[in-house]
Structure formats: structure tokens, C-alpha cells
Amino acid sequence: MSTGFHEVRFPLRLALGTSGGPVRRTDIVSLSNGRENRNRRWRDARRHYDAGSGIRSIGDLYAMLSFFEARAGQVYGFRFRDPLDFKSCAPGEAVSAVDQEIGTGDGVTAVFQLAKTYGDAGGAGAREIAKPVVGTLLLSVGGVDAAPADFALDAASGRVTFVPGKIPTDGAIVRAGFEFDVPVRFDTDRIDVDLAQFQAGRIPSIPLVEIKP
């Protein structure tokens, strides 16, 4: 059995046309008085995509097949850029060092996990970010921008480690801005290609599903 992950990104030109998004699992029981009991079976959403919708040419189709073969179908996970949600901020905004709160210093803790919070006045939920994009991370501690030499990023896990002497002091809010990918795998071991149908406008379905790397 393999749970391997390849630190490579799904071809960006194909990802831009991909359809899909978050999926949640909720049990709903209708009661005799007309009310409902709702139970959230999954703590976090799991994202599903159809990569077939991003294919526009024979060249795109071949790139997809090559990438599929290199991942051995469903065996190896990989990075995927969600065309809508790939920043610590809204897609039309610029990443800043105060986008997301990722922790509070205590003078001892040096390691912080990147996360993104989604919410409004009615509620909020945090999403762990495990696959940040190298070169995009900005940090601030207590409202002051941290220098790149003050910390190290593990891009394979999304953990940030402050160097000795730069560990956030007690009560200092640690915030971060970044771009990120979604860890996914192919959700099929088979891709059916019919060139005649493809040229007539029929695009094969190529499902992707989010994983925990």
C-alpha cells in the first residue's frame, strides 16, 4: 500500500479551466414536528474537481495523460491550484502579512501551522494549509513584518519555524499571507480517450479528490 505524494503541480493551464469545489457530508433527519436534526459527519470540507473541463486541445489531453501516468493513476498525490481559492485573501486582492491569524506567541513555541479561516458574523471555520507555494509567504508578529531570515517554511507540510532569538513573545499575534495548492489525487484509475468524440466536443471526465498528505 502506498500513501506517497509527489511535490509537483498539476499543469496550471489545465487547472484554470477545471470545475469543482468543496463538498461536505451532512446527515439530516426530519422529525415528526416538522423540524430537522442536522449532524455534520465531516469536520472539514473535502474538495472535488473535474480536470476534464480544463482540456481544450489534443496537446492538453496528452499533457493530462502524461501527468496521469507519472502519478500511476490514483497511487500518488500531487499539488493542484484551485482556480478560485488559492490565496490567503480574496482572489482579486494582493497577499499581505496580516491576512490570516495562525497563532499567538508564548515565548516558547517556535512552530506554527499555516491555516486559512472562512467565516462571517454567523460562524467561522479554520482550514489547515499543508501545501503553501514557495516564495509567497509573508509573516508578521505583533503587527510587525517578520524578515525572511527570521523563519523557515516547510513547504511540504505548511509549518513555519521561527529561528532562535526570533520566537514570538508571549501574547504576540502571528499572522501570515501566502498562496497555496490543494493536495489531491486522481479519483480514477482509468481515463477513456476517444479522439473522434473529443474532436466532436465530448470531454472525458477526469475526477480529482482532496487528500490529507
PDB file of C-alpha atoms in Angstrom:
ATOM      1  CA  MET A   1       0.000   0.000   0.000  1.00  0.00           C
ATOM      2  CA  SER A   2       1.270   3.490  -0.846  1.00  0.00           C
ATOM      3  CA  THR A   3       0.314   6.879   0.522  1.00  0.00           C
ATOM      4  CA  GLY A   4       3.024   8.659  -1.438  1.00  0.00           C
ATOM      5  CA  PHE A   5       2.907  12.267  -2.537  1.00  0.00           C
ATOM      6  CA  HIS A   6       4.779  13.915  -5.408  1.00  0.00           C
ATOM      7  CA  GLU A   7       5.649  17.567  -4.814  1.00  0.00           C
ATOM      8  CA  VAL A   8       4.676  18.553  -8.352  1.00  0.00           C
ATOM      9  CA  ARG A   9       1.832  20.755  -9.508  1.00  0.00           C
ATOM     10  CA  PHE A  10      -0.937  19.768 -11.896  1.00  0.00           C
ATOM     11  CA  PRO A  11      -0.422  21.718 -15.165  1.00  0.00           C
ATOM     12  CA  LEU A  12      -1.633  25.238 -14.448  1.00  0.00           C
ATOM     13  CA  ARG A  13      -3.132  25.871 -17.876  1.00  0.00           C
ATOM     14  CA  LEU A  14      -5.422  22.866 -17.336  1.00  0.00           C
ATOM     15  CA  ALA A  15      -6.277  23.766 -13.743  1.00  0.00           C
ATOM     16  CA  LEU A  16      -7.574  27.198 -14.775  1.00  0.00           C
ATOM     17  CA  GLY A  17     -10.499  25.612 -16.613  1.00  0.00           C
ATOM     18  CA  THR A  18     -11.279  22.951 -14.040  1.00  0.00           C
ATOM     19  CA  SER A  19     -14.696  22.791 -12.376  1.00  0.00           C
ATOM     20  CA  GLY A  20     -15.416  21.767  -8.792  1.00  0.00           C
ATOM     21  CA  GLY A  21     -15.121  22.913  -5.195  1.00  0.00           C
ATOM     22  CA  PRO A  22     -15.747  21.962  -1.546  1.00  0.00           C
ATOM     23  CA  VAL A  23     -18.017  19.054  -0.583  1.00  0.00           C
ATOM     24  CA  ARG A  24     -19.439  18.460   2.885  1.00  0.00           C
ATOM     25  CA  ARG A  25     -21.252  15.478   4.358  1.00  0.00           C
ATOM     26  CA  THR A  26     -24.320  16.185   6.492  1.00  0.00           C
ATOM     27  CA  ASP A  27     -26.918  13.788   7.909  1.00  0.00           C
ATOM     28  CA  ILE A  28     -30.417  15.303   8.074  1.00  0.00           C
ATOM     29  CA  VAL A  29     -33.268  13.672   9.982  1.00  0.00           C
ATOM     30  CA  SER A  30     -36.780  15.090   9.572  1.00  0.00           C
ATOM     31  CA  LEU A  31     -38.756  14.992  12.816  1.00  0.00           C
ATOM     32  CA  SER A  32     -42.496  14.473  13.206  1.00  0.00           C
ATOM     33  CA  ASN A  33     -42.976  18.080  14.337  1.00  0.00           C
ATOM     34  CA  GLY A  34     -41.541  19.380  11.061  1.00  0.00           C
ATOM     35  CA  ARG A  35     -38.155  20.316  12.478  1.00  0.00           C
ATOM     36  CA  GLU A  36     -34.826  18.806  11.481  1.00  0.00           C
ATOM     37  CA  ASN A  37     -31.815  17.358  13.248  1.00  0.00           C
ATOM     38  CA  ARG A  38     -28.641  18.071  11.300  1.00  0.00           C
ATOM     39  CA  ASN A  39     -25.353  16.316  12.046  1.00  0.00           C
ATOM     40  CA  ARG A  40     -22.046  17.186  10.428  1.00  0.00           C
ATOM     41  CA  ARG A  41     -20.288  13.903   9.597  1.00  0.00           C
ATOM     42  CA  TRP A  42     -17.090  15.527   8.327  1.00  0.00           C
ATOM     43  CA  ARG A  43     -15.289  18.169  10.371  1.00  0.00           C
ATOM     44  CA  ASP A  44     -13.779  19.727   7.235  1.00  0.00           C
ATOM     45  CA  ALA A  45     -14.899  20.053   3.647  1.00  0.00           C
ATOM     46  CA  ARG A  46     -13.271  17.792   1.062  1.00  0.00           C
ATOM     47  CA  ARG A  47     -12.731  19.314  -2.353  1.00  0.00           C
ATOM     48  CA  HIS A  48     -13.628  17.524  -5.574  1.00  0.00           C
ATOM     49  CA  TYR A  49     -12.744  18.668  -9.092  1.00  0.00           C
ATOM     50  CA  ASP A  50     -13.262  17.557 -12.685  1.00  0.00           C
ATOM     51  CA  ALA A  51      -9.992  18.139 -14.530  1.00  0.00           C
ATOM     52  CA  GLY A  52     -11.562  17.150 -17.844  1.00  0.00           C
ATOM     53  CA  SER A  53     -13.291  20.515 -18.106  1.00  0.00           C
ATOM     54  CA  GLY A  54      -9.900  22.231 -18.455  1.00  0.00           C
ATOM     55  CA  ILE A  55      -8.916  20.319 -21.599  1.00  0.00           C
ATOM     56  CA  ARG A  56      -9.157  22.385 -24.771  1.00  0.00           C
ATOM     57  CA  SER A  57      -6.870  20.667 -27.284  1.00  0.00           C
ATOM     58  CA  ILE A  58      -5.148  17.417 -28.195  1.00  0.00           C
ATOM     59  CA  GLY A  59      -1.997  18.855 -26.630  1.00  0.00           C
ATOM     60  CA  ASP A  60      -3.861  19.411 -23.350  1.00  0.00           C
ATOM     61  CA  LEU A  61      -5.188  15.859 -23.491  1.00  0.00           C
ATOM     62  CA  TYR A  62      -1.700  14.442 -23.981  1.00  0.00           C
ATOM     63  CA  ALA A  63      -0.341  16.564 -21.094  1.00  0.00           C
ATOM     64  CA  MET A  64      -3.110  15.143 -18.919  1.00  0.00           C
ATOM     65  CA  LEU A  65      -2.329  11.552 -19.902  1.00  0.00           C
ATOM     66  CA  SER A  66       1.388  12.060 -19.254  1.00  0.00           C
ATOM     67  CA  PHE A  67       0.697  13.533 -15.821  1.00  0.00           C
ATOM     68  CA  PHE A  68      -1.753  10.712 -15.031  1.00  0.00           C
ATOM     69  CA  GLU A  69       0.823   8.062 -15.945  1.00  0.00           C
ATOM     70  CA  ALA A  70       3.554   9.766 -13.900  1.00  0.00           C
ATOM     71  CA  ARG A  71       1.270   9.602 -10.842  1.00  0.00           C
ATOM     72  CA  ALA A  72       0.395   5.923 -11.524  1.00  0.00           C
ATOM     73  CA  GLY A  73      -3.291   6.791 -11.561  1.00  0.00           C
ATOM     74  CA  GLN A  74      -4.609   7.041  -8.005  1.00  0.00           C
ATOM     75  CA  VAL A  75      -1.373   5.950  -6.296  1.00  0.00           C
ATOM     76  CA  TYR A  76       0.469   9.267  -5.855  1.00  0.00           C
ATOM     77  CA  GLY A  77      -0.971  12.558  -4.714  1.00  0.00           C
ATOM     78  CA  PHE A  78       0.089  15.901  -6.162  1.00  0.00           C
ATOM     79  CA  ARG A  79      -0.448  19.642  -5.902  1.00  0.00           C
ATOM     80  CA  PHE A  80      -3.410  21.341  -7.561  1.00  0.00           C
ATOM     81  CA  ARG A  81      -4.173  25.055  -7.738  1.00  0.00           C
ATOM     82  CA  ASP A  82      -7.843  25.725  -7.132  1.00  0.00           C
ATOM     83  CA  PRO A  83      -8.728  28.335  -9.797  1.00  0.00           C
ATOM     84  CA  LEU A  84     -10.833  30.324  -7.296  1.00  0.00           C
ATOM     85  CA  ASP A  85      -9.335  29.722  -3.848  1.00  0.00           C
ATOM     86  CA  PHE A  86      -5.533  29.745  -3.879  1.00  0.00           C
ATOM     87  CA  LYS A  87      -4.596  32.715  -1.677  1.00  0.00           C
ATOM     88  CA  SER A  88      -4.812  33.702   1.982  1.00  0.00           C
ATOM     89  CA  CYS A  89      -7.032  36.546   0.797  1.00  0.00           C
ATOM     90  CA  ALA A  90      -9.721  37.007  -1.861  1.00  0.00           C
ATOM     91  CA  PRO A  91      -8.539  36.114  -5.397  1.00  0.00           C
ATOM     92  CA  GLY A  92      -8.545  39.729  -6.608  1.00  0.00           C
ATOM     93  CA  GLU A  93      -6.502  41.023  -3.677  1.00  0.00           C
ATOM     94  CA  ALA A  94      -2.753  41.040  -3.019  1.00  0.00           C
ATOM     95  CA  VAL A  95      -1.323  38.748  -0.339  1.00  0.00           C
ATOM     96  CA  SER A  96      -0.281  40.596   2.812  1.00  0.00           C
ATOM     97  CA  ALA A  97       1.464  39.652   6.060  1.00  0.00           C
ATOM     98  CA  VAL A  98      -1.726  40.205   8.091  1.00  0.00           C
ATOM     99  CA  ASP A  99      -4.197  38.120   6.060  1.00  0.00           C
ATOM    100  CA  GLN A 100      -4.625  35.146   8.409  1.00  0.00           C
ATOM    101  CA  GLU A 101      -4.058  34.688  12.131  1.00  0.00           C
ATOM    102  CA  ILE A 102      -2.154  31.427  12.663  1.00  0.00           C
ATOM    103  CA  GLY A 103      -1.359  31.578  16.367  1.00  0.00           C
ATOM    104  CA  THR A 104      -0.341  33.512  19.462  1.00  0.00           C
ATOM    105  CA  GLY A 105       3.173  33.547  20.841  1.00  0.00           C
ATOM    106  CA  ASP A 106       4.030  32.278  24.315  1.00  0.00           C
ATOM    107  CA  GLY A 107       7.760  32.923  24.235  1.00  0.00           C
ATOM    108  CA  VAL A 108       8.463  29.198  23.802  1.00  0.00           C
ATOM    109  CA  THR A 109       6.567  27.871  20.776  1.00  0.00           C
ATOM    110  CA  ALA A 110       8.595  28.185  17.601  1.00  0.00           C
ATOM    111  CA  VAL A 111       6.460  26.170  15.150  1.00  0.00           C
ATOM    112  CA  PHE A 112       3.157  27.390  13.715  1.00  0.00           C
ATOM    113  CA  GLN A 113       0.862  25.691  11.191  1.00  0.00           C
ATOM    114  CA  LEU A 114      -0.415  27.774   8.287  1.00  0.00           C
ATOM    115  CA  ALA A 115      -4.208  27.991   8.162  1.00  0.00           C
ATOM    116  CA  LYS A 116      -6.985  29.916   6.466  1.00  0.00           C
ATOM    117  CA  THR A 117     -10.191  30.924   8.238  1.00  0.00           C
ATOM    118  CA  TYR A 118     -13.516  31.208   6.442  1.00  0.00           C
ATOM    119  CA  GLY A 119     -16.324  32.949   8.290  1.00  0.00           C
ATOM    120  CA  ASP A 120     -18.723  35.770   8.969  1.00  0.00           C
ATOM    121  CA  ALA A 121     -20.870  37.013  11.839  1.00  0.00           C
ATOM    122  CA  GLY A 122     -22.719  33.684  11.960  1.00  0.00           C
ATOM    123  CA  GLY A 123     -19.722  31.409  12.387  1.00  0.00           C
ATOM    124  CA  ALA A 124     -16.243  30.504  11.189  1.00  0.00           C
ATOM    125  CA  GLY A 125     -14.034  27.532  10.481  1.00  0.00           C
ATOM    126  CA  ALA A 126     -10.286  27.118  10.003  1.00  0.00           C
ATOM    127  CA  ARG A 127      -8.700  25.114   7.192  1.00  0.00           C
ATOM    128  CA  GLU A 128      -5.177  23.760   7.624  1.00  0.00           C
ATOM    129  CA  ILE A 129      -2.910  24.736   4.741  1.00  0.00           C
ATOM    130  CA  ALA A 130      -0.395  21.957   4.095  1.00  0.00           C
ATOM    131  CA  LYS A 131       0.893  22.924   0.642  1.00  0.00           C
ATOM    132  CA  PRO A 132       1.934  26.597   0.540  1.00  0.00           C
ATOM    133  CA  VAL A 133       3.665  27.904  -2.568  1.00  0.00           C
ATOM    134  CA  VAL A 134       7.372  28.592  -2.043  1.00  0.00           C
ATOM    135  CA  GLY A 135       8.315  32.244  -2.332  1.00  0.00           C
ATOM    136  CA  THR A 136       4.875  33.638  -1.467  1.00  0.00           C
ATOM    137  CA  LEU A 137       4.889  33.541   2.358  1.00  0.00           C
ATOM    138  CA  LEU A 138       4.752  36.795   4.323  1.00  0.00           C
ATOM    139  CA  LEU A 139       4.672  36.832   8.148  1.00  0.00           C
ATOM    140  CA  SER A 140       4.025  39.397  10.846  1.00  0.00           C
ATOM    141  CA  VAL A 141       4.425  39.124  14.617  1.00  0.00           C
ATOM    142  CA  GLY A 142       2.577  41.578  16.817  1.00  0.00           C
ATOM    143  CA  GLY A 143       1.761  43.672  13.750  1.00  0.00           C
ATOM    144  CA  VAL A 144       5.398  43.978  12.639  1.00  0.00           C
ATOM    145  CA  ASP A 145       6.564  42.285   9.435  1.00  0.00           C
ATOM    146  CA  ALA A 146       8.980  39.407  10.032  1.00  0.00           C
ATOM    147  CA  ALA A 147      12.161  39.292   7.958  1.00  0.00           C
ATOM    148  CA  PRO A 148      12.673  36.206   5.750  1.00  0.00           C
ATOM    149  CA  ALA A 149      15.734  35.307   7.844  1.00  0.00           C
ATOM    150  CA  ASP A 150      13.567  35.106  10.987  1.00  0.00           C
ATOM    151  CA  PHE A 151      11.782  31.884   9.985  1.00  0.00           C
ATOM    152  CA  ALA A 152      11.884  28.790   7.796  1.00  0.00           C
ATOM    153  CA  LEU A 153       8.981  27.273   5.878  1.00  0.00           C
ATOM    154  CA  ASP A 154       8.436  23.564   5.341  1.00  0.00           C
ATOM    155  CA  ALA A 155       6.535  23.748   2.048  1.00  0.00           C
ATOM    156  CA  ALA A 156       5.645  20.043   2.232  1.00  0.00           C
ATOM    157  CA  SER A 157       3.667  20.451   5.473  1.00  0.00           C
ATOM    158  CA  GLY A 158       2.818  24.145   5.808  1.00  0.00           C
ATOM    159  CA  ARG A 159       4.671  24.511   9.109  1.00  0.00           C
ATOM    160  CA  VAL A 160       6.614  27.682   9.876  1.00  0.00           C
ATOM    161  CA  THR A 161       9.525  27.540  12.322  1.00  0.00           C
ATOM    162  CA  PHE A 162      10.972  30.696  13.861  1.00  0.00           C
ATOM    163  CA  VAL A 163      14.725  30.710  14.417  1.00  0.00           C
ATOM    164  CA  PRO A 164      16.180  31.076  17.949  1.00  0.00           C
ATOM    165  CA  GLY A 165      16.045  34.679  19.059  1.00  0.00           C
ATOM    166  CA  LYS A 166      13.006  35.393  16.876  1.00  0.00           C
ATOM    167  CA  ILE A 167      10.419  33.182  18.621  1.00  0.00           C
ATOM    168  CA  PRO A 168       7.173  35.192  19.108  1.00  0.00           C
ATOM    169  CA  THR A 169       6.906  36.664  22.591  1.00  0.00           C
ATOM    170  CA  ASP A 170       4.026  35.971  24.962  1.00  0.00           C
ATOM    171  CA  GLY A 171       0.766  37.398  23.609  1.00  0.00           C
ATOM    172  CA  ALA A 172       2.147  38.388  20.204  1.00  0.00           C
ATOM    173  CA  ILE A 173      -0.291  37.556  17.399  1.00  0.00           C
ATOM    174  CA  VAL A 174       1.305  35.689  14.498  1.00  0.00           C
ATOM    175  CA  ARG A 175      -0.275  36.347  11.093  1.00  0.00           C
ATOM    176  CA  ALA A 176       0.555  35.135   7.611  1.00  0.00           C
ATOM    177  CA  GLY A 177      -0.173  35.718   3.949  1.00  0.00           C
ATOM    178  CA  PHE A 178       0.550  33.158   1.235  1.00  0.00           C
ATOM    179  CA  GLU A 179      -0.526  31.358  -1.888  1.00  0.00           C
ATOM    180  CA  PHE A 180      -1.255  27.647  -1.637  1.00  0.00           C
ATOM    181  CA  ASP A 181      -2.101  24.474  -3.525  1.00  0.00           C
ATOM    182  CA  VAL A 182      -4.604  21.745  -2.660  1.00  0.00           C
ATOM    183  CA  PRO A 183      -3.194  18.218  -2.119  1.00  0.00           C
ATOM    184  CA  VAL A 184      -5.200  15.897  -4.381  1.00  0.00           C
ATOM    185  CA  ARG A 185      -5.064  12.586  -6.226  1.00  0.00           C
ATOM    186  CA  PHE A 186      -6.825  11.237  -9.265  1.00  0.00           C
ATOM    187  CA  ASP A 187     -10.123   9.655  -8.244  1.00  0.00           C
ATOM    188  CA  THR A 188      -9.982   7.082 -11.037  1.00  0.00           C
ATOM    189  CA  ASP A 189      -7.537   4.523 -12.377  1.00  0.00           C
ATOM    190  CA  ARG A 190      -8.936   4.767 -15.877  1.00  0.00           C
ATOM    191  CA  ILE A 191      -9.114   7.525 -18.492  1.00  0.00           C
ATOM    192  CA  ASP A 192     -11.180   6.752 -21.589  1.00  0.00           C
ATOM    193  CA  VAL A 193      -9.974   8.648 -24.644  1.00  0.00           C
ATOM    194  CA  ASP A 194     -11.985   8.668 -27.867  1.00  0.00           C
ATOM    195  CA  LEU A 195     -10.402  11.129 -30.291  1.00  0.00           C
ATOM    196  CA  ALA A 196     -13.436  11.206 -32.564  1.00  0.00           C
ATOM    197  CA  GLN A 197     -15.701  12.063 -29.654  1.00  0.00           C
ATOM    198  CA  PHE A 198     -13.161  14.546 -28.290  1.00  0.00           C
ATOM    199  CA  GLN A 199     -12.959  16.408 -31.610  1.00  0.00           C
ATOM    200  CA  ALA A 200     -16.767  16.500 -31.642  1.00  0.00           C
ATOM    201  CA  GLY A 201     -16.731  18.333 -28.316  1.00  0.00           C
ATOM    202  CA  ARG A 202     -17.053  15.494 -25.797  1.00  0.00           C
ATOM    203  CA  ILE A 203     -14.545  15.976 -22.973  1.00  0.00           C
ATOM    204  CA  PRO A 204     -13.606  12.953 -20.804  1.00  0.00           C
ATOM    205  CA  SER A 205     -14.378  13.230 -17.101  1.00  0.00           C
ATOM    206  CA  ILE A 206     -11.180  13.147 -15.026  1.00  0.00           C
ATOM    207  CA  PRO A 207     -12.093  13.408 -11.324  1.00  0.00           C
ATOM    208  CA  LEU A 208      -9.707  14.684  -8.641  1.00  0.00           C
ATOM    209  CA  VAL A 209     -10.270  14.472  -4.878  1.00  0.00           C
ATOM    210  CA  GLU A 210      -8.584  16.288  -1.996  1.00  0.00           C
ATOM    211  CA  ILE A 211      -6.419  14.187   0.327  1.00  0.00           C
ATOM    212  CA  LYS A 212      -4.557  14.576   3.605  1.00  0.00           C
ATOM    213  CA  PRO A 213      -0.884  14.284   2.570  1.00  0.00           C
TER     214      PRO A 213
END
